[in-house]
Amino acid sequence: MRTVRSLGRSHAWELREAESPEWGRVFVKTDATSGSAAVFAAEAAGLRWLGEAGAVGVAEVLEVTGERLVVSWVEAGVASARTAEGFGRGLARLHAAGAEGFGAPWAGFIARIPMDNRPVGAWAEFYAVRRLAPFVRAARDAGRLSARDAGVLDRVAERLPAVAGPAEPPARIHGDLWSGNVMWVADGAVLVDPAAHGGHRETDLAMLALFGLPRLGAVLAAYQEETPLADGWRERVPLHQLHPLLVHVCLYGGSYRDSLLDAAARVLAL
């Protein structure tokens, strides 16, 4: 496999564009230490699971080993009204494809951080136990959240059943759907680098808003036409942004602390 160009590094991984005799142009993520075998396996499982829905473009897994993950190359363009509408409808259909429960049958990761995907209860319990509590604990242990900060998040977790909104079945979600993981193509978008699991569909939409997806309004309008969201979903956006903000506190430190605590305050005010 011949390297065409280096795409830099992300966490522990080297990223590159390559040319393969078998697959043509590909994207390669490597870790020569083999320390990312579980991460690559989780990413591959998530991509395949999302792709099985046939609802929206998903990068194709071509090879996964202990040292590298190879997926199809996506030549990304720019968002247009047409592609935004196509993506919004496709994302709604992806979510509607559903999951067996909240969680996944594979060990999860988000970036380089392990993420427990074992099912537990309804969504509010799953979010509190599997998504908030472990990351609050990790951030506090690392000195990136104070005991008082952690107490605020604990109060949010206690209130989850009251603020989570109407019960919904498990959705098939990407799980790390920030704008950098949405590659715009001619008829919509192709998704890459998931932390896929059965979750709440509002989580993906809140993540799109967190770091500013282009033409988000058009995406949401098309999504709503395809599968309307429950009343109050806009007010619940900060709730669903708590986990990605916690991840960023764990990865990058205090620069995300204020945003996290602001989101928590808005949840407690619901």
Short mmCIF file of C-alpha atoms in Angstrom, two decimals:
data_model
loop_
_atom_site.label_atom_id
_atom_site.label_comp_id
_atom_site.label_asym_id
_atom_site.label_seq_id
_atom_site.Cartn_x
_atom_site.Cartn_y
_atom_site.Cartn_z
CA MET A 1 0.00 0.00 0.00
CA ARG A 2 1.57 3.27 -1.15
CA THR A 3 1.18 6.43 0.92
CA VAL A 4 -0.11 9.35 -1.14
CA ARG A 5 0.11 11.92 1.64
CA SER A 6 0.19 12.24 5.39
CA LEU A 7 -2.92 13.68 7.00
CA GLY A 8 -1.22 14.29 10.34
CA ARG A 9 -1.98 12.70 13.68
CA SER A 10 -5.06 12.35 15.84
CA HIS A 11 -4.55 11.21 19.44
CA ALA A 12 -2.25 8.16 19.17
CA TRP A 13 -2.89 7.53 15.48
CA GLU A 14 -1.18 8.43 12.25
CA LEU A 15 -3.61 9.29 9.47
CA ARG A 16 -2.85 9.04 5.78
CA GLU A 17 -4.28 8.84 2.32
CA ALA A 18 -3.00 5.79 0.48
CA GLU A 19 -3.31 3.90 -2.78
CA SER A 20 -4.00 0.18 -2.63
CA PRO A 21 -3.77 -2.27 -5.56
CA GLU A 22 -6.88 -4.00 -4.22
CA TRP A 23 -9.09 -1.10 -3.10
CA GLY A 24 -7.77 1.97 -4.88
CA ARG A 25 -7.73 5.19 -2.90
CA VAL A 26 -8.20 4.60 0.84
CA PHE A 27 -7.99 6.27 4.25
CA VAL A 28 -5.64 4.58 6.73
CA LYS A 29 -5.42 5.00 10.49
CA THR A 30 -2.41 3.30 12.07
CA ASP A 31 -0.79 2.67 15.44
CA ALA A 32 2.51 0.84 15.11
CA THR A 33 2.43 -0.15 18.79
CA SER A 34 -0.73 -2.27 18.33
CA GLY A 35 -2.09 -0.44 21.36
CA SER A 36 -5.21 0.59 19.45
CA ALA A 37 -6.47 -2.84 18.45
CA ALA A 38 -9.63 -2.53 20.56
CA VAL A 39 -10.26 1.02 19.32
CA PHE A 40 -9.97 -0.03 15.68
CA ALA A 41 -12.22 -3.05 16.27
CA ALA A 42 -14.88 -0.84 17.89
CA GLU A 43 -14.74 1.71 15.09
CA ALA A 44 -15.03 -1.01 12.45
CA ALA A 45 -17.98 -2.63 14.25
CA GLY A 46 -19.73 0.73 14.50
CA LEU A 47 -19.20 1.60 10.84
CA ARG A 48 -20.53 -1.77 9.69
CA TRP A 49 -23.55 -1.52 11.98
CA LEU A 50 -24.41 1.97 10.79
CA GLY A 51 -23.92 0.90 7.18
CA GLU A 52 -26.28 -2.06 7.57
CA ALA A 53 -29.18 0.37 7.89
CA GLY A 54 -28.69 1.52 4.29
CA ALA A 55 -30.01 4.94 5.31
CA VAL A 56 -27.09 7.33 4.94
CA GLY A 57 -23.58 7.13 3.52
CA VAL A 58 -21.07 5.42 5.81
CA ALA A 59 -17.37 4.83 5.13
CA GLU A 60 -16.78 1.19 4.16
CA VAL A 61 -14.47 -0.90 6.31
CA LEU A 62 -11.89 -2.57 4.05
CA GLU A 63 -9.46 -3.96 6.63
CA VAL A 64 -9.06 -3.92 10.37
CA THR A 65 -6.06 -5.34 12.24
CA GLY A 66 -4.35 -4.67 15.54
CA GLU A 67 -2.17 -2.06 13.87
CA ARG A 68 -4.40 -0.36 11.33
CA LEU A 69 -7.88 0.43 10.10
CA VAL A 70 -8.46 0.93 6.38
CA VAL A 71 -11.69 2.47 5.11
CA SER A 72 -12.93 3.73 1.77
CA TRP A 73 -11.72 7.16 0.73
CA VAL A 74 -14.35 9.91 0.77
CA GLU A 75 -13.71 12.92 -1.43
CA ALA A 76 -15.52 15.51 0.62
CA GLY A 77 -17.19 18.57 -0.86
CA VAL A 78 -19.09 21.44 0.69
CA ALA A 79 -22.57 21.54 2.13
CA SER A 80 -25.37 22.78 -0.09
CA ALA A 81 -29.11 23.04 0.41
CA ARG A 82 -29.49 19.78 -1.52
CA THR A 83 -26.88 17.81 0.39
CA ALA A 84 -28.12 19.16 3.73
CA GLU A 85 -31.64 17.97 2.97
CA GLY A 86 -30.36 14.57 1.85
CA PHE A 87 -28.31 14.19 4.99
CA GLY A 88 -31.18 15.24 7.27
CA ARG A 89 -33.52 12.68 5.76
CA GLY A 90 -30.87 9.98 5.77
CA LEU A 91 -29.96 10.61 9.39
CA ALA A 92 -33.63 10.33 10.38
CA ARG A 93 -33.84 6.97 8.61
CA LEU A 94 -30.62 5.80 10.26
CA HIS A 95 -31.98 6.58 13.70
CA ALA A 96 -35.27 4.90 12.85
CA ALA A 97 -33.40 1.69 11.96
CA GLY A 98 -33.13 1.26 15.71
CA ALA A 99 -31.07 -0.91 18.04
CA GLU A 100 -31.73 -3.88 20.30
CA GLY A 101 -31.26 -1.72 23.37
CA PHE A 102 -29.39 1.24 24.78
CA GLY A 103 -25.75 0.26 24.35
CA ALA A 104 -23.97 -2.11 21.98
CA PRO A 105 -22.56 -5.64 21.91
CA TRP A 106 -19.00 -4.33 21.47
CA ALA A 107 -16.70 -2.43 23.81
CA GLY A 108 -16.93 1.24 22.96
CA PHE A 109 -14.47 4.10 22.64
CA ILE A 110 -14.83 7.80 22.01
CA ALA A 111 -11.55 9.22 20.77
CA ARG A 112 -9.04 7.19 22.83
CA ILE A 113 -11.25 6.89 25.93
CA PRO A 114 -13.04 3.59 26.72
CA MET A 115 -16.81 3.91 26.75
CA ASP A 116 -18.92 1.26 28.47
CA ASN A 117 -21.59 0.01 26.05
CA ARG A 118 -23.19 -2.60 28.29
CA PRO A 119 -26.96 -2.11 28.33
CA VAL A 120 -28.57 -0.91 31.52
CA GLY A 121 -32.20 0.11 31.94
CA ALA A 122 -33.99 2.84 30.04
CA TRP A 123 -32.17 5.72 28.33
CA ALA A 124 -32.07 8.03 31.36
CA GLU A 125 -30.36 5.35 33.43
CA PHE A 126 -28.04 4.40 30.59
CA TYR A 127 -26.99 8.02 30.09
CA ALA A 128 -26.45 8.59 33.80
CA VAL A 129 -24.59 5.35 34.52
CA ARG A 130 -22.69 4.72 31.27
CA ARG A 131 -22.11 8.20 29.85
CA LEU A 132 -22.05 10.75 32.68
CA ALA A 133 -20.80 9.03 35.85
CA PRO A 134 -17.60 7.43 34.44
CA PHE A 135 -16.49 10.63 32.74
CA VAL A 136 -17.28 12.82 35.75
CA ARG A 137 -15.20 10.44 37.87
CA ALA A 138 -12.33 10.46 35.37
CA ALA A 139 -12.33 14.25 35.09
CA ARG A 140 -12.39 14.68 38.87
CA ASP A 141 -9.62 12.10 39.39
CA ALA A 142 -7.49 13.98 36.84
CA GLY A 143 -8.05 17.26 38.67
CA ARG A 144 -10.03 18.75 35.78
CA LEU A 145 -13.27 19.03 37.75
CA SER A 146 -13.55 20.01 41.40
CA ALA A 147 -15.68 18.19 43.95
CA ARG A 148 -18.22 21.00 43.64
CA ASP A 149 -18.26 20.66 39.84
CA ALA A 150 -18.80 16.91 40.14
CA GLY A 151 -21.65 17.55 42.57
CA VAL A 152 -23.43 19.69 39.96
CA LEU A 153 -23.19 16.84 37.44
CA ASP A 154 -24.41 14.37 40.06
CA ARG A 155 -27.52 16.51 40.56
CA VAL A 156 -28.11 16.47 36.82
CA ALA A 157 -27.90 12.67 36.81
CA GLU A 158 -30.46 12.50 39.61
CA ARG A 159 -32.84 14.69 37.63
CA LEU A 160 -32.48 12.77 34.36
CA PRO A 161 -35.76 10.82 34.58
CA ALA A 162 -37.64 14.11 34.99
CA VAL A 163 -35.91 16.03 32.18
CA ALA A 164 -35.22 13.34 29.57
CA GLY A 165 -38.48 13.96 27.70
CA PRO A 166 -40.92 11.39 26.34
CA ALA A 167 -39.68 7.80 26.23
CA GLU A 168 -38.30 6.76 22.85
CA PRO A 169 -37.06 3.42 21.53
CA PRO A 170 -33.30 2.98 21.12
CA ALA A 171 -32.06 4.74 17.99
CA ARG A 172 -29.13 3.65 15.84
CA ILE A 173 -26.82 6.60 16.50
CA HIS A 174 -23.36 7.62 15.37
CA GLY A 175 -22.44 8.71 18.89
CA ASP A 176 -19.69 11.21 18.01
CA LEU A 177 -21.43 13.23 15.33
CA TRP A 178 -19.52 16.49 15.32
CA SER A 179 -19.10 18.33 12.04
CA GLY A 180 -15.67 16.81 11.34
CA ASN A 181 -17.22 13.35 11.12
CA VAL A 182 -19.71 14.43 8.43
CA MET A 183 -18.18 14.31 4.93
CA TRP A 184 -20.32 16.12 2.38
CA VAL A 185 -20.85 14.34 -0.94
CA ALA A 186 -23.07 14.83 -3.99
CA ASP A 187 -26.30 13.43 -2.55
CA GLY A 188 -25.88 14.04 1.17
CA ALA A 189 -23.09 13.00 3.48
CA VAL A 190 -20.86 10.08 4.46
CA LEU A 191 -20.28 9.38 8.14
CA VAL A 192 -16.87 8.48 9.54
CA ASP A 193 -15.22 7.76 12.90
CA PRO A 194 -18.26 6.77 14.98
CA ALA A 195 -18.76 5.83 18.61
CA ALA A 196 -21.87 3.99 17.49
CA HIS A 197 -24.42 2.44 19.85
CA GLY A 198 -28.09 2.27 20.60
CA GLY A 199 -28.88 5.64 22.09
CA HIS A 200 -31.21 8.62 21.97
CA ARG A 201 -31.57 10.25 18.57
CA GLU A 202 -31.45 13.72 20.11
CA THR A 203 -27.84 12.97 21.14
CA ASP A 204 -26.62 12.98 17.54
CA LEU A 205 -28.53 16.18 16.77
CA ALA A 206 -27.15 17.94 19.85
CA MET A 207 -23.62 16.93 18.85
CA LEU A 208 -24.14 18.42 15.38
CA ALA A 209 -25.03 21.71 17.05
CA LEU A 210 -22.16 21.68 19.54
CA PHE A 211 -19.39 22.49 17.06
CA GLY A 212 -21.42 24.07 14.29
CA LEU A 213 -22.42 21.87 11.36
CA PRO A 214 -22.82 23.89 8.12
CA ARG A 215 -26.46 24.30 7.07
CA LEU A 216 -27.67 22.73 10.30
CA GLY A 217 -31.04 24.44 9.98
CA ALA A 218 -31.68 22.74 6.64
CA VAL A 219 -30.55 19.39 8.05
CA LEU A 220 -32.94 19.69 11.00
CA ALA A 221 -35.85 20.81 8.83
CA ALA A 222 -35.44 17.77 6.58
CA TYR A 223 -35.05 15.50 9.61
CA GLN A 224 -38.27 16.87 11.09
CA GLU A 225 -40.16 16.24 7.86
CA GLU A 226 -38.91 12.66 7.76
CA THR A 227 -39.37 11.81 11.47
CA PRO A 228 -40.66 14.61 13.73
CA LEU A 229 -38.89 15.13 17.03
CA ALA A 230 -40.69 15.12 20.37
CA ASP A 231 -41.89 18.40 21.85
CA GLY A 232 -39.21 20.16 23.88
CA TRP A 233 -36.27 18.71 22.01
CA ARG A 234 -34.58 22.10 21.61
CA GLU A 235 -34.65 22.67 25.36
CA ARG A 236 -33.00 19.26 25.86
CA VAL A 237 -30.00 20.04 23.63
CA PRO A 238 -27.77 20.98 26.63
CA LEU A 239 -28.63 17.66 28.29
CA HIS A 240 -27.37 15.70 25.30
CA GLN A 241 -24.27 17.89 25.02
CA LEU A 242 -23.12 17.04 28.54
CA HIS A 243 -21.40 13.81 27.53
CA PRO A 244 -19.35 15.22 24.63
CA LEU A 245 -18.39 18.19 26.78
CA LEU A 246 -17.27 15.81 29.53
CA VAL A 247 -15.20 13.91 26.98
CA HIS A 248 -13.50 17.16 25.99
CA VAL A 249 -12.81 18.03 29.62
CA CYS A 250 -11.19 14.60 30.06
CA LEU A 251 -9.13 14.96 26.88
CA TYR A 252 -8.19 18.63 26.86
CA GLY A 253 -8.74 19.96 30.35
CA GLY A 254 -10.31 23.00 31.86
CA SER A 255 -10.93 25.00 28.70
CA TYR A 256 -14.22 23.11 28.29
CA ARG A 257 -15.19 23.24 31.97
CA ASP A 258 -17.21 26.46 31.73
CA SER A 259 -19.21 25.19 28.75
CA LEU A 260 -19.91 21.96 30.63
CA LEU A 261 -21.12 23.70 33.77
CA ASP A 262 -23.22 26.14 31.73
CA ALA A 263 -24.94 23.21 30.00
CA ALA A 264 -25.49 21.53 33.37
CA ALA A 265 -27.06 24.70 34.78
CA ARG A 266 -29.46 24.89 31.86
CA VAL A 267 -30.47 21.25 32.41
CA LEU A 268 -31.09 21.87 36.11
CA ALA A 269 -33.31 24.81 35.17
CA LEU A 270 -35.62 22.68 33.00
#
